[in-house]
Amino acid sequence: MATDPISGGEAIIRCLENEGVEYIFGYSGGAVIPIFDAMVTTNTRIQFVLTRHEQGATHMADGYARATGKPAVVLVTSGPGATNTLTGIMTAHMDSVPMIVLTGQSVTPMIGKDAFQEADIFDITMPVVKHSYLVKESNQLPRILRESFHIATTGRPGPVLIDVPKDVSAGDCTADLHAPMDLPGYRPDTPEYEPADVQEMAEMLSKSRRPLILAGHGAVMSRAEKEIRRLAEKIKAPVTTTLLGKGAFPESHPLSLGMLGMHGTAYANKAVCECDLILNIGSRFDDRILGNPAQFAKQARILHIDIDRAEVYKMIRPDLYCVGDAREVTAELAKHVPELDTGDWIERLAKYRRKYPLRYRKQGGLKMAHIIDELYKMTEGRAVVATDVGQHQMWAAQFYRSDDPHNFLTSGGAGTMGFGLPAAIGAQFGRPDDLTVAIVGDGGFQMTCYELATARLHNLPLKIIVMNNHYLGMVRQWQELFYEDRTSGVDLEGNPDFVKLASAFGVKGFNLRRSGDVRKVLGRMLEWNDGPCLINAEVEKTDNVFPMVPAGKALEDMMIDPPRKGQKLDKPTGST
Amino acid sequence: MKTGGANSREIHALSVYVANKPGVLARVAQVFSRRGFNIESLVVSPAMDGTFSRMTIGVSGESEVLDQLIRKVSKLVDVLHCTDHTYDDTVTKEMALIKLAVGSEDRAEALQISEHFGCKTVDLTENSMILMATGDPEKLDALVGMLSKFRMIELVNTGAVIMSRGEGET
Ligand SMILES: Cc1ncc(C[n+]2csc(CCOP(=O)(O)OP(=O)(O)O)c2C)c(N)n1
């Protein structure tokens, strides 16, 4: 049905409204003025959040999407505005986060002629998007927007980029806003699982004596937590999760082993080494959990459930796989497996749990683990936690146990420093009533700390803990362990006074310096009710995260405790 | 990798059926280049239904990895299917233009070889000739081998196009 013409920009805003969009995170510029103008002329109820940097906007959108499960929208200008989104797009792509990124572009006759602020963002982002568009005519906008949301949110989710030339957003659009999609090659719903595969999996499971369930991000995205719990309890199988799978099974549950892998719990890694069967529900067998892939779970049969056919066989050759939605397949599986007697196995793991608990010392210098552990207790595990990347991230994963699959937000696949603060802001926008805490390192925080302005402006009740060890801690840990303590390029000499920095943004700051004050200062932070507040935690400078599996080594070679003084370790062979 | 099996480096013939839109070729090519696969030949043209295109791609690289790459290509939004026809019963043809430096003394011999292989002479001057040859890749290789006794000025090969035999779709 043709309608009176509206501008391309207005068509974009109307389409976003039709998709139920609440927020647009972004930054303005010449090439997107027609879209910004349309926010005024349409009098839209969508709220625009002006960030301080386009990277901040993408991570905010990302945090919003992870915390709510809804797709998030980013709007930035052409050229440098567009390229500033690259890190955020890549971060979302690696972790399968649904996101629509609208970039402005020069006018169509100028494209490819090095026009002012022109960047070929369509090609630049091609390896890190699920799909992308360069819009040629205003009338294509409604179809492309509908397709984008469909692509971003279905199957294995991911970011979609729409590059909109200025004459396209300024031009007339007469197309039906509900224009039909035209995606003949996109069949995300095909993974209709084969019942026979599930039947066979059930049979293999029923013969297992020492089963282990591994739940990944796919389990979180398909909301399989109830089904996993039902299955685990029925067959009495312990459950371990990946970093992004945290919460897919309640970590407070007696069958939970917490996270596995490089900095996973010793008992989870031992369970992988000793189990006779691994049921992988929606994890992509990232190298951070495999250790050395050739040595992974040598005694085990491997069953793999994944919605993405391209993930099966990528890292590990499973004995059996099933392509399908994690929730559906797990539910079906639970129907077919009998109850199992795994008493001996559970008892063996309980011993490991007693022998090798996650630990830290409360005495002596202030420890990140101590702060996180107390935060966990004081908030009863109910906070939405967003982390940055580094040692604090691993301690947060270990000590902030999560019972909710949407409460632990972290850049897993990309490991993007600078993610934590903006992601927490985005999450707080999406869930204004939930307690949200950003746990960040002093290094990563400084990559996006300017977004404090965004948090303050919107008076978000966000809590920020800067783990200030004056080092790029995780890199220093590697240099200490594997490069005979030759530290280089990791001393964050010149850090600002973070409390003063916060205050410059109008954000309340507290200092935390002594172990004895942890509860007191955390208490003040939690009670603060006038917008965002921040703790500058002067933690021990040279504390290290354990257990640790050196990159490229087998999980068997896990170091549970720090190595002896003077003990020389081989340089890691795996990826960073 | 917990995988064993063949490390075969033979050339695989893939047919990729895609929406005829800008950027599709780049997306497909990227999947291969990222894993260090070399595209040996590539033919792209509109399909019978002009809104789609058909690509025939010859690639070499480890079969195990190739399987995964085919899944990745199949997953691209604009790709309808990507099929490895290496072991299927297919008709495989390519065309070559071959420019030879031949004068009057060896022209007769060149024409004789050309005739034997069913080539057409599409250009002829005092000192050169261009032959057009079509056929399956082995035949064209043999032809080029035979012609190597002459000075070859230029060789242009389209790369293979394939079609499944019988009623099935490629
Ligand atoms: C954008 C980016 N640059 C570099 C790195 C490499 N890197 C990983 S962890 C780390 C150290 C992080 O230091 P900090 O933020 O202070 O956290 P800590 O490890 O001390 O907790 C670095 C530099 C990265 N992950 N991301």
PDB file of C-alpha atoms in Angstrom, chain A residues 49 52 66 82 144-145 178 180 185 211 215 242 244 256-257 292 309 316 336 360 394 477 500 506 527 538 561:
ATOM      1  CA  VAL A  49      21.234   8.379  24.100  1.00  0.00           C
ATOM      2  CA  ARG A  52      30.770  10.377  24.225  1.00  0.00           C
ATOM      3  CA  ARG A  66      22.824  -8.930  26.521  1.00  0.00           C
ATOM      4  CA  ALA A  82      31.497   4.628  11.411  1.00  0.00           C
ATOM      5  CA  ILE A 144      16.060  -3.487   4.736  1.00  0.00           C
ATOM      6  CA  LEU A 145      15.184  -2.492   8.281  1.00  0.00           C
ATOM      7  CA  HIS A 178       5.746  -3.274   6.421  1.00  0.00           C
ATOM      8  CA  PRO A 180       7.890  -7.812   2.633  1.00  0.00           C
ATOM      9  CA  GLY A 185      19.065 -17.529   1.077  1.00  0.00           C
ATOM     10  CA  PRO A 211      28.679 -37.610  32.510  1.00  0.00           C
ATOM     11  CA  ALA A 215      26.669 -25.209  28.828  1.00  0.00           C
ATOM     12  CA  THR A 242      31.853 -21.344  29.723  1.00  0.00           C
ATOM     13  CA  LEU A 244      29.489 -16.626  28.470  1.00  0.00           C
ATOM     14  CA  SER A 256      27.309 -26.740  39.471  1.00  0.00           C
ATOM     15  CA  LEU A 257      31.069 -26.851  38.979  1.00  0.00           C
ATOM     16  CA  ASN A 292      45.170 -28.137  24.000  1.00  0.00           C
ATOM     17  CA  ARG A 309      25.990 -26.151  11.689  1.00  0.00           C
ATOM     18  CA  ILE A 316      36.476 -30.877  18.086  1.00  0.00           C
ATOM     19  CA  HIS A 336      14.360 -39.834  26.691  1.00  0.00           C
ATOM     20  CA  TYR A 360      42.093 -15.923  48.330  1.00  0.00           C
ATOM     21  CA  MET A 394      38.440 -13.735  35.678  1.00  0.00           C
ATOM     22  CA  GLN A 477      50.803 -11.991  35.161  1.00  0.00           C
ATOM     23  CA  LYS A 500      38.733  13.089  41.407  1.00  0.00           C
ATOM     24  CA  GLY A 506      29.722  14.786  38.817  1.00  0.00           C
ATOM     25  CA  GLU A 527      23.466   2.662  49.648  1.00  0.00           C
ATOM     26  CA  GLU A 538      43.749   0.257  45.558  1.00  0.00           C
ATOM     27  CA  ASP A 561      48.391 -22.613  42.883  1.00  0.00           C
TER      28      ASP A 561
END
